[in-house]
Short mmCIF file of C-alpha atoms in Angstrom, two decimals:
data_model
loop_
_atom_site.label_atom_id
_atom_site.label_comp_id
_atom_site.label_asym_id
_atom_site.label_seq_id
_atom_site.Cartn_x
_atom_site.Cartn_y
_atom_site.Cartn_z
CA MET A 1 0.00 0.00 0.00
CA THR A 2 1.28 3.48 -0.85
CA LEU A 3 0.66 6.61 1.17
CA LYS A 4 0.10 9.51 -1.20
CA VAL A 5 0.70 12.85 0.45
CA ASP A 6 -0.31 16.40 -0.21
CA PRO A 7 3.12 18.01 0.15
CA GLN A 8 1.70 21.43 1.04
CA ALA A 9 -0.53 19.98 3.74
CA LEU A 10 2.30 17.92 5.19
CA HIS A 11 4.66 20.91 5.20
CA ALA A 12 1.94 22.97 6.91
CA PHE A 13 1.52 20.24 9.51
CA ALA A 14 5.29 20.14 10.05
CA ALA A 15 5.42 23.94 10.45
CA SER A 16 2.61 23.81 12.99
CA VAL A 17 4.30 21.08 15.02
CA SER A 18 7.60 22.96 14.82
CA GLY A 19 5.86 26.10 16.11
CA VAL A 20 4.60 24.19 19.14
CA ALA A 21 8.11 22.86 19.79
CA ASP A 22 9.52 26.39 19.55
CA ALA A 23 6.89 27.69 21.97
CA ILE A 24 7.73 24.96 24.48
CA GLY A 25 11.39 25.94 24.21
CA GLU A 26 10.53 29.50 25.20
CA TRP A 27 8.56 28.67 28.36
CA ASP A 28 10.07 29.93 31.61
CA ILE A 29 9.27 27.04 33.87
CA GLY A 30 11.85 28.01 36.48
CA ALA A 31 10.01 31.01 37.89
CA PRO A 32 7.23 29.15 39.76
CA TYR A 33 9.78 26.87 41.38
CA ALA A 34 12.08 29.77 42.27
CA TYR A 35 9.20 31.67 43.89
CA SER A 36 8.17 28.71 45.98
CA GLN A 37 11.59 27.59 47.22
CA SER A 38 11.49 29.76 50.32
CA ALA A 39 7.81 29.13 51.04
CA LEU A 40 8.26 26.50 53.75
CA PRO A 41 11.60 27.03 55.49
CA GLU A 42 13.21 24.09 57.28
CA THR A 43 10.89 21.53 55.67
CA GLY A 44 12.89 20.23 52.73
CA PHE A 45 10.36 21.78 50.36
CA SER A 46 13.15 23.69 48.61
CA ASP A 47 14.87 20.43 47.61
CA THR A 48 11.59 18.97 46.43
CA GLY A 49 10.96 22.10 44.36
CA ALA A 50 14.40 21.84 42.78
CA ARG A 51 13.82 18.19 41.87
CA GLY A 52 10.39 19.09 40.48
CA HIS A 53 11.92 21.81 38.34
CA LEU A 54 14.50 19.41 36.90
CA ALA A 55 11.88 16.75 36.22
CA THR A 56 9.58 19.26 34.51
CA ALA A 57 12.41 20.70 32.43
CA GLN A 58 13.46 17.21 31.29
CA ALA A 59 9.89 16.18 30.46
CA LEU A 60 9.35 19.29 28.36
CA ALA A 61 12.70 18.82 26.62
CA ASN A 62 11.67 15.25 25.74
CA ILE A 63 8.31 16.41 24.38
CA ARG A 64 9.99 19.18 22.38
CA GLN A 65 12.52 16.75 20.92
CA ARG A 66 9.76 14.33 19.91
CA LEU A 67 7.86 17.15 18.17
CA LEU A 68 11.00 18.18 16.27
CA GLU A 69 11.47 14.58 15.12
CA VAL A 70 7.85 14.46 13.89
CA THR A 71 8.57 17.72 12.03
CA ASP A 72 11.64 16.23 10.33
CA ILE A 73 9.82 13.02 9.38
CA SER A 74 6.81 14.93 8.04
CA ASN A 75 8.97 17.29 5.98
CA GLY A 76 10.91 14.32 4.62
CA ALA A 77 7.73 12.54 3.60
CA ALA A 78 6.40 15.69 1.95
CA ASP A 79 9.64 16.10 0.02
CA ASP A 80 9.45 12.50 -1.23
CA TYR A 81 5.84 13.09 -2.39
CA GLU A 82 5.14 9.41 -2.24
CA ILE A 83 6.28 7.07 0.47
CA ALA A 84 5.26 3.60 1.44
CA GLU A 85 2.84 3.80 4.33
CA THR A 86 4.76 1.15 6.23
CA ASP A 87 7.98 3.18 5.82
CA PHE A 88 6.28 6.31 7.19
CA VAL A 89 4.82 4.44 10.16
CA ALA A 90 8.17 2.76 10.80
CA ALA A 91 9.95 6.12 10.81
CA LEU A 92 7.51 7.52 13.36
CA THR A 93 7.74 4.38 15.48
CA ALA A 94 11.54 4.29 15.39
CA MET A 95 12.04 7.76 16.84
CA ASP A 96 14.47 7.64 19.73
CA LEU A 97 13.03 8.67 23.03
CA PRO A 98 15.36 11.05 24.89
CA ARG A 99 16.41 9.80 28.27
#
């Protein structure tokens, strides 16, 4: 089976996904954690907040990376104009997950 693509639609999709990835990259997620670090002195809350900040930053970086990979795959498929559906699905499935 062959997947026939509308190159313009696929490029538009890729641009949209890329825009979301760019927006995620611009988020200032540190501020809420920084504001809350001194909220409960002598409780260990500051350390928990720091760990939460790191976990959130890593999660968003992973999501952003995944979106950029979808962008690259979509642009590649649009540039090929015709790609086997199984190849397209395999490319999406094979994306490396950041650790």
